[in-house]
């Protein structure tokens, strides 16, 4: 069950230029949170910004959770200014989270840019549930923006790095690297990142008959499935609905469900 | 001193004068995790249509200073699925249901009202004559919202009125020169109350992509930013009407709600604030009890229209 | 690349498309400490009346979420004192003056316009037909703002038009069902541009004292909170009109101004934001030059109405 | 000339419950500021609250100024949360400030509650210009809310304390104490505090033929005399104006100018 709790910030780090990690003490949320779920964070005491900001849960600890975010606009700027000690109002955990198919032999996590955010928790859970740390592809624009590499390494993940400019790992896109890892029918791929990447990964995996889960983003107001603001179009109807709520029916979707053609590209990076 | 928050809203008994605004609270169950919705004076549903509606294409939301624009486009499960899948949760709670309805033309509204009464799907009807995200009423002045044309308001209200004996509330738009005309028209048509205000029509453009932020281009503005407009319209309408006003528009706190009562509202609805604070409505219920007690008032009626001048 | 911000606004040459909103910039001199007002496209004065006006009783201001309500009530020095005491400062600056005027009935507007032209007190006239803090037009629908009645708008505009050869802008209210009707009426009456939007009517009540926060009870809502409403009205009006639109309402930044241009405004005015940031208008002038350069646009005209769909 | 400057906060103290002092580094403002002037402080990066908050200049140092304020609502709450290092946008100095009539033999400062804020700077200036520290009446509800006592003491002021509950000094109102100090035609009285106090002090001094300056408050938007939002009614017209702008024509007024009868009492404490 989600709840709304004032949580003291216990850690705040600038992990890369314009990228921050904050950890909050939130035992109640930590107890029930699943990898891939998110929380709505209140970024301002005043009414501008009015709405909370959705943030993936990066890691789940015994007495709290962490968030990893990039400063995009006013809301994330305010969040970045919050220091340890400040009480952050956290509404969560929300959404469905990743379902780990333990029958799969191999698990590959694909992170594009800040899309890495929900994957550390997932990697930990895969390791626990499947007995083996997953492969992780970390794709970033440039070396400085590679996030969480050490965390994945510590968990024992096999790490595959690509950068747009070749400053670290391979000069390639995530898809190129994924192709080389040759996922097969007994592989499960989990991807989070910019829409063009997700679309390409989805298409590749669908064509190859590989199970693929993607974590999507959308503008959100409630996070609870009530406002119907965060929808995306699905290929098939679910309980008579063609419009899926990213907050409630997702944010993690089976890639085969998404109508990528209808998916509006205006927010794409 | 124990205060009573009870009211009778045009024939509907409510244990307190606080409901939620249509479209901001789903069908109630969405907020079950945060508080017992039976503590509300009433639950108001998302607008229901006869058939399910897919609504507008995304993006449907954009934040604006102290508020937001939405262009959901009345996505809803339709009457049948409401009765089958959404109603049971609400009925298992001891809370009155205000079913908000939207139809193409007066007959569809009437049909919805009739069926809702027949199937026990509502304790009161709120007719949304003012959704800014769909446009299908025609008048001599071009395409307008029904609620922008007092004659249409009166005619629609009469037709719905004749189809149901449930309390009937008519929801109006602030996009008018004066709210008094459509409010009087609703009263004349037989409404038991008017709901003020729906969202203000607005839009936002992305300066980089040069595209509208909403796929629907225009949307409805809600949140604290519109509160001063809403209070003014409630004040105007309440002085002109004999029937009660349900006040809404930017209510975030008990103090905000009190403003609406003082301006003349008999009940209030929390809308967008539930997005920011899921238990906002119940906080206002509790806050009102404290306010009445602190000010030694025996009931809400003592506040209604009580602005000092 | 050097960009030009120059525009011609219904006959007025401006070195850039940025002015200030009437009533938020005094008579220009008030902001002299912060920047050289000659850098603006034009200075728009506080509404002038034939005789000095004391305005409303205080309190005249109250802050609201992302905005404010004001009920100044057109306090101003009157035409004579303006010409004698305020004009010299502005004339010593090389900046066009848009004199905003307010009168009782069309003839007073006409008289003001005539005298301003005769005495060299203005380079353009903006007729404020939409002040929410004074009510003196009568129509069949009761007391309304002139700008709420398209017939009155047309008649007033014609009368003022006949009294002056200066560019004539007509300022309209957002408190209408559709802005297109009064905007077309202004055009038909001979306006060279319309100014959109004046403040939205609103009010606020103190929950403790139960008194209205403004002595005048109601006031005009301005600031970023109203921006989405303003952008929508500019978009509607610009598509319907042949004459230019001056966009205003909640503009705080270059990005906000760009929204108005994309929606169809030919010029913009900064209002309440000057209170928060005295040099806000000049920041937008500079920001627009950067924006045009960054987007490889040769002039503002390339933006006007350029929203992609 | 006023300006708008981002000023680092160099000191922040909670001086009493809900009362704070912040000092900012602002050499440009300090150089031109006069006692009784104020500044408009931006309390939020977002647009709610939208308007700046007017605050009297408490003291003027060589490289900055201090403010002393009481948390009243959202704006002052946000101000109180700002810590040292934060850049506060300061718009000032604004208003006319106190005129010190050096011909007077005796100067009495009357502070009611948080109305003490502009008086330390004034006391310092009186001492400098007249060669003698003034008398100061500090009136507060209760002992805990007595502000600036030590500061005045250090300047060598004669201090006269009254509290509503008698917890410190005399159990009396400021007016009672003022009466006892028996100001005469060669005294100048400077008062700042709640309106009822100012009204009473003004009346007493006018009746006694004593020169009296009062510092007033009003809701403000611009602080520059442009919006005409902060007016009060005056008894006589000044340049044809009956409506005086607190921000520009004040905030310090000759008590004889104010039309106390017309003065709206709704904001009175
Ligand atoms: C389920 C979910 C999980 C997310 N997890 C993370 C995360 O772990 N780390 C992270 O850095 N970001 C995450 N995001 C995106 C994050 O919510 C946005 O970056 C943030 O809301 C932007 O707020 P802002 O006020 O800074 O920017 P704004 O000024 O509101 O907008 C700046 C830009 O961000 C875009 N944006 C705004 N809101 C959203 C949104 N809700 N979703 C997508 N884009 C948006 C806008 O279109 C605009 O281009 C997540 C989004 C969702 C929906
Ligand atoms: C020239 C001037 C100098 C001032 N100097 C000081 C000072 O040195 N220290 C200090 O603590 N306060 C001072 N004030 C008052 C201070 O500006 C207000 O307390 C503050 O603006 C309240 O803001 P808020 O957001 O916290 O409260 P809000 O939520 O805006 O309002 C809370 C309460 O404060 C009142 N209030 C709001 N704004 C003002 C205002 N501009 N003037 C008077 N009352 C207001 C409201 O009516 C309300 O009752 C001064 C005011 C003026 C005009
Ligand atoms: C996301 C969203 C969806 C809405 N959907 C409806 C609706 O279906 N029917 C309706 O009558 N009003 C709808 N409204 C309007 C609200 O009921 C309410 O009138 C308006 O939001 C003003 O209140 P607020 O400012 O408290 O949100 C919706 C508002 C929002 C924000
Ligand atoms: C304090 C104040 C005084 C105003 N006075 C006038 C006026 O005298 N004449 C007029 O036409 N508009 C007046 N306006 C309206 C503004 O010119 C402008 O249309 C409105 O404030 C919207 O712009 P903004 O949101 O940028 O402030 C006034 C607005 C404010 C805030
Ligand atoms: S954010 Fe409201 S339904 Fe998803
Ligand atoms: S605050 Fe604007 S004139 Fe005084």
CSV table of C-alpha atoms in Angstrom, one decimal, chain D:
chain,number,residue,atom,x,y,z
D,1,UNK,CA,19.4,54.7,-6.0
D,2,UNK,CA,17.8,51.4,-5.2
D,3,UNK,CA,19.0,48.3,-7.0
D,4,UNK,CA,18.2,44.6,-7.1
D,5,UNK,CA,21.1,42.4,-6.0
D,6,UNK,CA,21.7,38.8,-5.1
D,7,UNK,CA,23.2,39.0,-1.7
D,8,UNK,CA,24.8,36.1,0.2
D,9,UNK,CA,23.3,35.6,3.6
D,10,UNK,CA,26.2,35.8,6.1
D,11,UNK,CA,24.3,35.4,9.4
D,12,UNK,CA,21.0,33.8,10.4
D,13,UNK,CA,19.8,33.8,14.0
D,14,UNK,CA,16.6,32.8,15.7
D,15,UNK,CA,16.4,35.7,18.1
D,16,UNK,CA,13.1,34.7,19.8
D,17,UNK,CA,10.5,32.1,19.0
D,18,UNK,CA,9.4,32.7,15.4
D,19,UNK,CA,11.6,35.8,15.1
D,20,UNK,CA,14.8,35.8,13.0
D,21,UNK,CA,17.6,38.1,12.1
D,22,UNK,CA,19.4,37.7,8.8
D,23,UNK,CA,22.4,39.7,7.6
D,24,UNK,CA,23.4,39.9,4.0
D,25,UNK,CA,26.5,41.1,2.3
D,26,UNK,CA,25.4,44.0,0.2
D,27,UNK,CA,28.0,46.8,0.1
D,28,UNK,CA,26.2,48.8,-2.6
D,29,UNK,CA,22.9,48.9,-0.6
D,30,UNK,CA,24.7,49.5,2.7
D,31,UNK,CA,26.4,52.5,1.2
D,32,UNK,CA,23.2,54.4,0.3
D,33,UNK,CA,20.8,53.0,2.9
D,34,UNK,CA,19.2,55.3,5.5
D,35,UNK,CA,17.5,54.3,8.8
D,36,UNK,CA,13.8,53.7,8.2
D,37,UNK,CA,14.3,52.5,4.7
D,38,UNK,CA,13.3,49.0,3.7
D,39,UNK,CA,14.0,46.4,1.1
D,40,UNK,CA,11.8,44.0,-0.8
D,41,UNK,CA,13.1,40.4,-0.3
D,42,UNK,CA,12.4,37.6,-2.8
D,43,UNK,CA,11.3,34.7,-0.7
D,44,UNK,CA,10.9,32.1,-3.3
D,45,UNK,CA,12.6,30.9,-6.5
D,46,UNK,CA,9.2,29.7,-7.8
D,47,UNK,CA,6.2,31.9,-8.4
D,48,UNK,CA,4.3,31.2,-5.2
D,49,UNK,CA,4.7,33.4,-3.3
D,50,UNK,CA,5.0,35.6,-6.3
D,51,UNK,CA,5.6,39.0,-4.7
D,52,UNK,CA,8.6,40.1,-2.6
D,53,UNK,CA,8.2,40.8,1.0
D,54,UNK,CA,9.0,44.3,2.5
D,55,UNK,CA,11.4,44.3,5.4
D,56,UNK,CA,12.8,47.2,7.3
D,57,UNK,CA,16.6,47.6,7.4
D,58,UNK,CA,17.5,46.8,11.0
D,59,UNK,CA,21.1,47.9,10.9
D,60,UNK,CA,23.5,49.2,8.3
D,61,UNK,CA,27.0,47.9,8.3
D,62,UNK,CA,29.9,48.8,6.1
D,63,UNK,CA,29.4,45.9,3.8
D,64,UNK,CA,25.8,44.9,4.3
D,65,UNK,CA,22.6,45.2,6.2
D,66,UNK,CA,20.5,43.1,8.5
D,67,UNK,CA,16.8,42.4,8.7
D,68,UNK,CA,14.8,41.3,11.7
D,69,UNK,CA,11.5,39.7,11.1
D,70,UNK,CA,8.6,37.7,12.5
D,71,UNK,CA,7.2,34.6,10.8
D,72,UNK,CA,3.7,35.6,9.8
D,73,UNK,CA,2.8,33.4,6.8
D,74,UNK,CA,4.3,31.5,3.9
D,75,UNK,CA,6.7,34.2,2.8
D,76,UNK,CA,8.4,34.9,6.1
D,77,UNK,CA,8.4,31.1,6.8
D,78,UNK,CA,10.4,30.6,3.6
D,79,UNK,CA,12.7,33.5,4.6
D,80,UNK,CA,13.3,31.9,7.9
D,81,UNK,CA,14.4,28.7,6.3
D,82,UNK,CA,17.1,30.3,4.3
D,83,UNK,CA,20.5,29.6,5.6
D,84,UNK,CA,23.8,31.3,5.4
D,85,UNK,CA,25.4,31.0,2.0
D,86,UNK,CA,22.0,31.3,0.2
D,87,UNK,CA,21.8,34.2,-2.2
D,88,UNK,CA,18.9,36.4,-1.2
D,89,UNK,CA,17.6,38.7,-3.9
D,90,UNK,CA,17.3,42.1,-2.2
D,91,UNK,CA,15.6,45.0,-3.9
D,92,UNK,CA,16.4,48.2,-2.1
D,93,UNK,CA,16.9,50.4,-0.3
D,94,UNK,CA,13.4,51.8,-0.7
D,95,UNK,CA,11.3,54.5,0.9
D,96,UNK,CA,12.2,57.8,2.5
D,97,UNK,CA,13.6,56.8,5.9
D,98,UNK,CA,13.6,58.8,9.0
D,99,UNK,CA,14.5,62.5,9.0
D,100,UNK,CA,16.4,63.3,12.2
D,101,UNK,CA,15.8,66.8,13.4
D,102,UNK,CA,19.1,67.5,15.0
D,103,UNK,CA,17.7,70.7,16.6
D,104,UNK,CA,15.7,68.6,19.0
D,105,UNK,CA,17.1,68.1,22.5
D,106,UNK,CA,15.7,64.7,23.0
D,107,UNK,CA,14.9,61.8,20.8
D,108,UNK,CA,12.6,59.0,21.9
D,109,UNK,CA,12.2,55.8,19.8
D,110,UNK,CA,9.0,53.8,20.5
D,111,UNK,CA,9.0,50.1,19.4
D,112,UNK,CA,6.0,47.9,19.5
D,113,UNK,CA,6.6,44.2,19.0
D,114,UNK,CA,8.4,43.5,15.7
D,115,UNK,CA,8.0,47.2,15.0
D,116,UNK,CA,11.4,47.5,16.6
D,117,UNK,CA,13.0,46.4,13.3
D,118,UNK,CA,14.0,49.7,11.8
D,119,UNK,CA,15.0,51.3,15.1
D,120,UNK,CA,18.5,50.0,15.8
D,121,UNK,CA,19.8,51.7,12.6
D,122,UNK,CA,17.9,54.9,13.6
D,123,UNK,CA,19.3,54.8,17.2
D,124,UNK,CA,22.8,54.5,15.8
D,125,UNK,CA,22.2,57.5,13.4
D,126,UNK,CA,20.7,59.6,16.2
D,127,UNK,CA,23.7,59.0,18.3
D,128,UNK,CA,26.1,59.9,15.5
D,129,UNK,CA,24.2,63.0,14.4
D,130,UNK,CA,23.1,64.3,17.7
D,131,UNK,CA,26.0,63.2,19.8
D,132,UNK,CA,23.8,61.3,22.2
D,133,UNK,CA,22.0,58.0,22.1
D,134,UNK,CA,18.2,58.3,22.1
D,135,UNK,CA,15.8,57.0,24.7
D,136,UNK,CA,14.1,53.7,23.5
D,137,UNK,CA,10.8,52.4,24.7
D,138,UNK,CA,10.5,48.7,23.9
D,139,UNK,CA,7.0,47.4,24.2
D,140,UNK,CA,6.3,43.7,23.8
D,141,UNK,CA,3.6,41.2,24.7
D,142,UNK,CA,6.0,39.3,27.0
D,143,UNK,CA,9.6,39.1,28.1
D,144,UNK,CA,10.6,36.4,25.5
D,145,UNK,CA,9.5,38.8,22.7
D,146,UNK,CA,11.6,41.7,23.8
D,147,UNK,CA,13.9,42.3,20.8
D,148,UNK,CA,17.2,44.2,20.4
D,149,UNK,CA,17.5,45.2,24.0
D,150,UNK,CA,21.2,44.4,24.1
D,151,UNK,CA,21.9,46.2,20.9
D,152,UNK,CA,20.3,49.4,22.2
D,153,UNK,CA,22.1,49.0,25.4
D,154,UNK,CA,25.4,48.7,23.7
D,155,UNK,CA,24.8,51.9,21.9
D,156,UNK,CA,24.2,53.6,25.2
D,157,UNK,CA,20.5,54.2,24.9
D,158,UNK,CA,18.3,54.7,27.9
D,159,UNK,CA,15.9,51.7,27.7
D,160,UNK,CA,12.4,51.7,29.0
D,161,UNK,CA,10.7,48.3,28.8
D,162,UNK,CA,7.0,47.6,29.0
D,163,UNK,CA,5.2,44.2,28.6
D,164,UNK,CA,1.6,43.4,28.4
D,165,UNK,CA,1.9,40.7,31.0
D,166,UNK,CA,4.4,42.4,33.2
D,167,UNK,CA,7.0,39.7,32.7
D,168,UNK,CA,9.7,42.3,32.2
D,169,UNK,CA,9.9,46.0,32.7
D,170,UNK,CA,6.6,47.7,33.5
D,171,UNK,CA,3.2,46.2,32.9
D,172,UNK,CA,2.0,48.9,30.7
D,173,UNK,CA,1.5,50.0,27.1
D,174,UNK,CA,4.1,52.0,25.2
D,175,UNK,CA,1.9,55.0,25.4
D,176,UNK,CA,1.9,54.9,29.2
D,177,UNK,CA,5.6,54.8,29.3
D,178,UNK,CA,5.9,57.6,26.7
D,179,UNK,CA,3.7,59.8,28.8
D,180,UNK,CA,5.9,59.3,31.7
D,181,UNK,CA,9.0,60.3,29.7
D,182,UNK,CA,7.1,63.7,29.3
D,183,UNK,CA,8.2,64.6,25.8
D,184,UNK,CA,8.0,68.3,25.1
D,185,UNK,CA,8.2,70.7,22.2
D,186,UNK,CA,11.9,70.1,21.9
D,187,UNK,CA,11.5,66.3,21.7
D,188,UNK,CA,11.2,64.2,18.6
D,189,UNK,CA,9.4,60.9,18.8
D,190,UNK,CA,9.9,58.1,16.3
D,191,UNK,CA,7.5,55.1,16.4
D,192,UNK,CA,7.0,51.8,14.7
D,193,UNK,CA,4.7,49.0,15.7
D,194,UNK,CA,1.1,47.9,15.4
D,195,UNK,CA,-1.4,50.4,14.0
D,196,UNK,CA,-3.4,50.9,17.3
D,197,UNK,CA,-0.1,51.8,19.0
D,198,UNK,CA,0.9,54.2,16.3
D,199,UNK,CA,-2.5,55.8,16.3
D,200,UNK,CA,-2.4,56.3,20.1
D,201,UNK,CA,1.2,57.6,20.1
D,202,UNK,CA,0.4,59.9,17.2
D,203,UNK,CA,-2.7,61.3,18.9
D,204,UNK,CA,-0.9,61.9,22.2
D,205,UNK,CA,2.0,63.6,20.5
D,206,UNK,CA,-0.1,65.7,18.3
D,207,UNK,CA,-2.1,66.8,21.3
D,208,UNK,CA,1.1,67.6,23.2
D,209,UNK,CA,2.6,69.5,20.2
D,210,UNK,CA,5.5,67.0,20.0
D,211,UNK,CA,7.0,66.2,16.6
D,212,UNK,CA,6.3,62.6,15.8
D,213,UNK,CA,7.3,60.3,13.0
D,214,UNK,CA,5.7,57.0,12.4
D,215,UNK,CA,6.8,54.1,10.2
D,216,UNK,CA,3.8,52.4,8.6
D,217,UNK,CA,3.1,49.1,6.9
D,218,UNK,CA,0.9,48.2,4.0
D,219,UNK,CA,0.5,45.4,1.5
D,220,UNK,CA,3.0,46.1,-1.2
D,221,UNK,CA,3.6,44.8,-4.7
D,222,UNK,CA,6.3,47.0,-6.3
D,223,UNK,CA,7.9,49.0,-3.5
D,224,UNK,CA,8.7,51.6,-6.1
D,225,UNK,CA,5.6,53.8,-6.2
D,226,UNK,CA,4.4,52.4,-9.4
D,227,UNK,CA,1.5,50.1,-8.6
D,228,UNK,CA,-0.4,52.4,-6.2
D,229,UNK,CA,-1.3,49.4,-4.1
D,230,UNK,CA,0.1,50.5,-0.8
D,231,UNK,CA,-1.7,53.7,-0.2
D,232,UNK,CA,-3.1,55.3,2.9
D,233,UNK,CA,-5.2,58.3,3.2
D,234,UNK,CA,-3.6,61.5,4.2
D,235,UNK,CA,-5.3,64.4,5.9
D,236,UNK,CA,-4.1,67.0,3.4
D,237,UNK,CA,-3.2,66.7,-0.2
D,238,UNK,CA,0.4,66.5,-1.2
D,239,UNK,CA,0.9,67.6,-4.8
D,240,UNK,CA,-2.8,67.1,-5.4
D,241,UNK,CA,-2.7,63.6,-4.0
D,242,UNK,CA,-4.7,62.5,-1.0
D,243,UNK,CA,-3.5,58.9,-1.3
D,244,UNK,CA,0.0,58.5,-0.1
D,245,UNK,CA,2.1,55.6,-1.1
D,246,UNK,CA,3.6,53.9,1.9
D,247,UNK,CA,6.5,52.6,-0.2
D,248,UNK,CA,7.5,55.9,-1.8
D,249,UNK,CA,6.0,58.8,0.2
D,250,UNK,CA,6.8,56.7,3.3
D,251,UNK,CA,7.1,54.3,5.1
D,252,UNK,CA,8.0,57.1,7.5
D,253,UNK,CA,5.4,59.8,7.8
D,254,UNK,CA,4.9,62.9,9.9
D,255,UNK,CA,2.1,61.7,12.3
D,256,UNK,CA,0.1,64.8,11.6
D,257,UNK,CA,-0.3,63.8,7.9
D,258,UNK,CA,-2.1,60.5,8.5
D,259,UNK,CA,-5.9,60.4,8.5
D,260,UNK,CA,-6.2,57.9,11.3
D,261,UNK,CA,-10.0,57.9,11.0
D,262,UNK,CA,-9.9,56.8,7.4
D,263,UNK,CA,-7.1,54.4,8.0
D,264,UNK,CA,-8.5,51.0,7.6
D,265,UNK,CA,-8.2,48.9,10.7
D,266,UNK,CA,-8.6,45.5,9.2
D,267,UNK,CA,-4.9,44.8,9.3
D,268,UNK,CA,-4.6,46.0,12.8
D,269,UNK,CA,-3.3,43.5,15.3
